[in-house]
mmCIF file of C-alpha atoms in Angstrom:
data_model
loop_
_atom_site.group_PDB
_atom_site.id
_atom_site.type_symbol
_atom_site.label_atom_id
_atom_site.label_comp_id
_atom_site.label_asym_id
_atom_site.label_seq_id
_atom_site.Cartn_x
_atom_site.Cartn_y
_atom_site.Cartn_z
ATOM 1 C CA GLY A 343 28.943 10.653 0.792
ATOM 2 C CA PRO A 344 27.303 8.500 -1.899
ATOM 3 C CA SER A 345 27.002 4.862 -1.796
ATOM 4 C CA GLN A 346 30.021 2.884 -3.915
ATOM 5 C CA PRO A 347 28.929 -0.026 -6.027
ATOM 6 C CA SER A 348 29.250 -3.310 -4.544
ATOM 7 C CA ASN A 349 31.744 -5.830 -5.845
ATOM 8 C CA ARG A 350 29.392 -7.573 -7.879
ATOM 9 C CA GLU A 351 28.865 -4.426 -9.552
ATOM 10 C CA SER A 352 32.415 -3.323 -10.094
ATOM 11 C CA ASN A 353 33.309 -6.494 -12.328
ATOM 12 C CA GLN A 354 30.803 -5.007 -15.089
ATOM 13 C CA GLU A 355 32.134 -2.080 -17.540
ATOM 14 C CA PRO A 356 30.631 1.685 -15.916
ATOM 15 C CA ASP A 357 28.503 1.857 -19.273
ATOM 16 C CA GLN A 358 27.379 -1.830 -19.581
ATOM 17 C CA PRO A 359 24.002 -2.962 -18.399
ATOM 18 C CA ASN A 360 24.603 -5.597 -15.142
ATOM 19 C CA LYS A 361 24.008 -9.126 -15.884
ATOM 20 C CA GLU A 362 20.359 -10.096 -15.442
ATOM 21 C CA PRO A 363 19.488 -12.717 -12.685
ATOM 22 C CA ASN A 364 17.053 -15.620 -13.377
ATOM 23 C CA GLN A 365 13.092 -14.220 -12.321
ATOM 24 C CA GLU A 366 11.761 -17.712 -12.303
ATOM 25 C CA VAL A 367 13.414 -18.787 -9.305
ATOM 26 C CA GLY A 368 10.463 -18.309 -7.175
ATOM 27 C CA PRO A 369 8.315 -15.746 -5.548
ATOM 28 C CA THR A 370 9.682 -13.450 -2.713
ATOM 29 C CA ASN A 371 7.021 -14.517 -0.410
ATOM 30 C CA GLU A 372 5.141 -17.653 -0.162
ATOM 31 C CA ASP A 373 1.586 -16.189 -0.868
ATOM 32 C CA ASP A 374 2.823 -14.814 -3.878
ATOM 33 C CA GLU A 375 0.751 -16.724 -6.934
ATOM 34 C CA GLY A 376 2.795 -14.812 -9.824
ATOM 35 C CA PHE A 377 2.263 -11.492 -11.827
ATOM 36 C CA ASN A 378 -0.338 -12.545 -14.152
ATOM 37 C CA ASN A 379 -1.908 -11.297 -17.242
ATOM 38 C CA CYS A 380 -4.574 -8.886 -15.201
ATOM 39 C CA ASP A 381 -1.436 -7.506 -13.295
ATOM 40 C CA ARG A 382 0.443 -6.969 -16.456
ATOM 41 C CA MET A 383 -2.714 -5.031 -17.961
ATOM 42 C CA ILE A 384 -2.981 -2.853 -14.986
ATOM 43 C CA PHE A 385 0.705 -2.125 -14.526
ATOM 44 C CA THR A 386 0.856 -0.966 -18.402
ATOM 45 C CA LYS A 387 -2.033 1.393 -17.743
ATOM 46 C CA ARG A 388 -0.155 3.070 -15.075
ATOM 47 C CA PHE A 389 2.914 3.296 -17.020
ATOM 48 C CA GLU A 390 0.986 4.683 -20.282
ATOM 49 C CA ALA A 391 -0.662 7.407 -18.011
ATOM 50 C CA MET A 392 2.766 8.651 -17.196
ATOM 51 C CA ASP A 393 3.907 12.021 -18.507
ATOM 52 C CA ASP A 394 7.487 11.836 -20.044
ATOM 53 C CA ARG A 395 7.937 15.465 -18.785
ATOM 54 C CA LYS A 396 7.560 14.195 -15.117
ATOM 55 C CA LYS A 397 9.852 11.263 -15.462
ATOM 56 C CA TRP A 398 12.896 10.846 -13.972
ATOM 57 C CA LEU A 399 15.706 11.424 -16.824
ATOM 58 C CA LEU A 400 19.236 10.150 -16.325
ATOM 59 C CA LYS A 401 22.132 11.672 -17.812
ATOM 60 C CA SER A 402 22.575 8.716 -20.328
ATOM 61 C CA GLY A 403 19.056 9.606 -21.803
ATOM 62 C CA LYS A 404 17.001 7.008 -20.189
ATOM 63 C CA PHE A 405 13.681 7.445 -18.289
ATOM 64 C CA VAL A 406 13.965 5.482 -14.777
ATOM 65 C CA GLU A 407 10.284 4.557 -15.054
ATOM 66 C CA ASP A 408 10.687 3.142 -18.322
ATOM 67 C CA VAL A 409 13.771 0.728 -17.232
ATOM 68 C CA LEU A 410 11.356 -0.296 -14.444
ATOM 69 C CA TYR A 411 8.470 -0.953 -16.386
ATOM 70 C CA ASP A 412 10.458 -2.957 -18.779
ATOM 71 C CA LEU A 413 11.901 -5.130 -15.936
ATOM 72 C CA GLY A 414 8.534 -5.219 -14.685
ATOM 73 C CA MET A 415 6.927 -6.740 -17.666
ATOM 74 C CA ARG A 416 9.703 -9.604 -17.654
ATOM 75 C CA CYS A 417 8.992 -10.385 -13.992
ATOM 76 C CA LYS A 418 7.377 -13.829 -13.192
ATOM 77 C CA PHE A 419 6.142 -12.785 -9.740
ATOM 78 C CA HIS A 420 5.354 -9.338 -7.857
ATOM 79 C CA ASN A 421 8.389 -7.240 -7.325
ATOM 80 C CA LEU A 422 8.779 -3.268 -6.178
ATOM 81 C CA VAL A 423 9.372 -2.487 -9.756
ATOM 82 C CA HIS A 424 5.600 -2.824 -10.229
ATOM 83 C CA SER A 425 5.252 0.139 -7.975
ATOM 84 C CA PHE A 426 7.970 2.050 -9.572
ATOM 85 C CA ILE A 427 10.071 1.596 -6.551
ATOM 86 C CA ILE A 428 13.865 1.494 -7.160
ATOM 87 C CA ASP A 429 15.753 -1.182 -4.615
ATOM 88 C CA CYS A 430 19.524 -0.523 -5.804
ATOM 89 C CA GLU A 431 20.550 -3.614 -3.985
ATOM 90 C CA ASP A 432 18.236 -5.525 -5.959
ATOM 91 C CA ARG A 433 20.456 -7.459 -8.697
ATOM 92 C CA PHE A 434 17.406 -7.729 -10.847
ATOM 93 C CA VAL A 435 16.859 -3.593 -10.809
ATOM 94 C CA GLN A 436 20.729 -3.776 -11.297
ATOM 95 C CA SER A 437 20.447 -5.596 -14.499
ATOM 96 C CA GLY A 438 18.455 -2.702 -15.992
ATOM 97 C CA PHE A 439 21.008 0.074 -15.328
ATOM 98 C CA THR A 440 24.635 0.645 -15.916
ATOM 99 C CA ASN A 441 26.990 1.080 -12.930
ATOM 100 C CA ASN A 442 27.454 4.742 -13.760
ATOM 101 C CA GLU A 443 23.247 5.092 -13.756
ATOM 102 C CA LEU A 444 23.095 3.200 -10.485
ATOM 103 C CA MET A 445 25.690 5.621 -9.027
ATOM 104 C CA GLU A 446 23.571 8.768 -10.328
ATOM 105 C CA ILE A 447 20.403 7.117 -8.769
ATOM 106 C CA ARG A 448 22.251 6.743 -5.423
ATOM 107 C CA GLU A 449 23.919 9.987 -5.661
ATOM 108 C CA ALA A 450 20.461 11.892 -6.056
ATOM 109 C CA SER A 451 18.917 9.717 -3.163
ATOM 110 C CA ASP A 452 21.776 10.629 -0.824
ATOM 111 C CA LYS A 453 21.199 14.444 -1.644
ATOM 112 C CA GLN A 454 17.180 14.460 -0.791
ATOM 113 C CA GLY A 455 18.216 14.450 3.076
ATOM 114 C CA GLU A 456 15.773 13.461 5.833
ATOM 115 C CA MET A 457 12.339 14.947 6.028
ATOM 116 C CA GLN A 458 11.224 17.506 8.532
ATOM 117 C CA ILE A 459 8.196 17.233 10.771
ATOM 118 C CA ASP A 460 6.653 20.636 11.644
ATOM 119 C CA ASP A 461 6.319 20.983 15.526
ATOM 120 C CA GLU A 462 2.577 21.193 15.400
ATOM 121 C CA LEU A 463 2.396 17.904 13.848
ATOM 122 C CA LEU A 464 5.066 16.528 16.470
ATOM 123 C CA ASN A 465 2.866 17.758 19.283
ATOM 124 C CA TYR A 466 -0.135 15.929 17.913
ATOM 125 C CA ILE A 467 2.163 12.693 17.836
ATOM 126 C CA SER A 468 3.120 13.514 21.600
ATOM 127 C CA THR A 469 -0.371 13.445 22.838
ATOM 128 C CA PHE A 470 -0.510 9.600 22.305
ATOM 129 C CA ALA A 471 2.689 9.077 24.419
ATOM 130 C CA LYS A 472 0.614 7.301 26.908
ATOM 131 C CA ASN A 473 0.926 4.603 29.694
ATOM 132 C CA SER A 474 -1.906 2.602 28.775
ATOM 133 C CA THR A 475 -4.228 1.991 25.767
ATOM 134 C CA GLU A 476 -7.166 3.249 27.935
ATOM 135 C CA GLU A 477 -5.214 6.621 27.789
ATOM 136 C CA ILE A 478 -4.352 6.467 24.381
ATOM 137 C CA ARG A 479 -8.050 6.046 23.465
ATOM 138 C CA GLU A 480 -8.908 9.250 25.624
ATOM 139 C CA ALA A 481 -6.310 10.885 23.415
ATOM 140 C CA LEU A 482 -7.995 9.806 20.292
ATOM 141 C CA TYR A 483 -11.391 11.202 20.675
ATOM 142 C CA ALA A 484 -10.037 14.435 21.877
ATOM 143 C CA LEU A 485 -11.324 17.386 19.647
ATOM 144 C CA HIS A 486 -8.464 18.438 17.424
ATOM 145 C CA PRO A 487 -8.852 21.710 15.146
ATOM 146 C CA ASN A 488 -7.585 20.116 12.073
ATOM 147 C CA LEU A 489 -10.063 17.133 12.473
ATOM 148 C CA THR A 490 -13.205 18.663 12.773
ATOM 149 C CA ARG A 491 -15.411 21.135 10.831
ATOM 150 C CA ASN A 492 -12.528 22.759 9.292
ATOM 151 C CA TYR A 493 -10.947 19.724 8.273
ATOM 152 C CA ASN A 494 -8.935 20.232 4.830
ATOM 153 C CA PRO A 495 -8.056 16.903 2.949
ATOM 154 C CA ILE A 496 -5.007 18.398 1.517
ATOM 155 C CA ASN A 497 -3.482 20.049 4.533
ATOM 156 C CA ASP A 498 -4.545 18.001 7.328
ATOM 157 C CA PHE A 499 -4.549 14.698 6.002
ATOM 158 C CA LYS A 500 -1.270 13.699 7.912
ATOM 159 C CA TYR A 501 -3.261 14.299 11.180
ATOM 160 C CA GLU A 502 -5.885 12.013 10.203
ATOM 161 C CA HIS A 503 -3.600 9.443 9.008
ATOM 162 C CA ILE A 504 -1.814 9.639 12.343
ATOM 163 C CA ARG A 505 -5.118 9.211 14.579
ATOM 164 C CA THR A 506 -6.145 6.381 12.057
ATOM 165 C CA THR A 507 -2.988 4.426 12.620
ATOM 166 C CA VAL A 508 -3.069 4.679 16.438
ATOM 167 C CA SER A 509 -6.599 3.579 16.282
ATOM 168 C CA ASP A 510 -5.610 0.484 14.340
ATOM 169 C CA TRP A 511 -2.730 -0.477 16.147
ATOM 170 C CA VAL A 512 -4.797 0.205 19.841
ATOM 171 C CA ARG A 513 -7.028 -2.339 18.562
ATOM 172 C CA LEU A 514 -4.383 -4.775 17.921
ATOM 173 C CA LEU A 515 -2.911 -4.524 21.033
ATOM 174 C CA GLU A 516 -6.090 -4.878 22.900
ATOM 175 C CA MET A 517 -7.402 -8.157 21.074
ATOM 176 C CA LYS A 518 -7.134 -11.273 22.948
ATOM 177 C CA PRO A 519 -5.201 -13.429 22.337
ATOM 178 C CA ASN A 520 -2.831 -10.854 21.150
ATOM 179 C CA PRO A 521 -2.543 -11.354 17.248
ATOM 180 C CA LEU A 522 1.156 -9.620 17.288
ATOM 181 C CA THR A 523 2.324 -12.660 19.515
ATOM 182 C CA MET A 524 1.390 -15.031 16.964
ATOM 183 C CA THR A 525 4.064 -16.526 14.541
ATOM 184 C CA ASN A 526 1.555 -18.719 12.147
ATOM 185 C CA LEU A 527 -0.466 -15.834 10.655
ATOM 186 C CA PRO A 528 -0.351 -15.617 6.783
ATOM 187 C CA GLU A 529 0.739 -12.681 4.927
ATOM 188 C CA SER A 530 -2.754 -11.612 3.946
ATOM 189 C CA TRP A 531 -3.279 -10.814 7.423
ATOM 190 C CA PHE A 532 -0.439 -8.656 7.737
ATOM 191 C CA ARG A 533 -1.612 -6.697 4.743
ATOM 192 C CA VAL A 534 -4.776 -5.990 5.880
ATOM 193 C CA ASN A 535 -4.138 -5.218 9.906
ATOM 194 C CA VAL A 536 -0.419 -4.056 9.673
ATOM 195 C CA TRP A 537 1.047 -2.937 6.176
ATOM 196 C CA ARG A 538 -2.455 -1.120 5.529
ATOM 197 C CA THR A 539 -0.611 1.764 7.594
ATOM 198 C CA ILE A 540 2.067 2.119 5.139
ATOM 199 C CA ASP A 541 -0.829 2.057 2.338
ATOM 200 C CA ILE A 542 -2.738 5.050 3.461
ATOM 201 C CA ALA A 543 0.162 7.084 4.181
ATOM 202 C CA PHE A 544 0.083 7.946 0.330
ATOM 203 C CA SER A 545 -3.785 8.356 0.196
ATOM 204 C CA ASP A 546 -3.200 12.221 -0.209
ATOM 205 C CA ILE A 547 -1.113 11.865 -3.227
ATOM 206 C CA PRO A 548 -3.285 12.267 -6.580
ATOM 207 C CA PHE A 549 -3.593 8.935 -8.849
ATOM 208 C CA MET A 550 -1.205 6.989 -6.284
ATOM 209 C CA PHE A 551 -2.757 3.831 -5.522
ATOM 210 C CA PHE A 552 -1.597 1.067 -3.778
ATOM 211 C CA VAL A 553 -2.725 -2.670 -4.339
ATOM 212 C CA GLY A 554 -1.932 -5.191 -1.598
#
């Protein structure tokens, strides 16, 4: 069923905004140098390019994207709202919505259900279920009809993303010493070598850009 408001939310009136926590406490990670003026300009341009007809309109009359933008402009450090991502457990995000609005957002998320992966794509993924990186490399460079001359950037990007991701991880696994076993690597290393897998996953969506 839909998620219920936490205790800290239930102390507020359903139609009253939640109390805003202090956003000057500090960054979410030690590499965060703050959400500067340049970041704000880029964030604002992305927001102003949005079409109101494609925004999420709540029953209260608020656009979710408008609320996230207002929150983002008040942030002192980088936050998920700067990518227009809603984290309903973030007290700062909660401060922009009433409890009724948060409930509506959660209920909509619950109704989406799990995404289904087609059998052909699952079969391609299973070709990398090997016992060694040598065998995985052999599978990586095997010809595939969706990745050769008939490649379609719109329909076949998912195959390319899988192959690129597997290739990246094979490279990391084969490095000596293995960086994945180290504990003192900076967050910037993970952005370049690990989190890029997530960033690239959305490359086929028009006008969506990730800035690490």
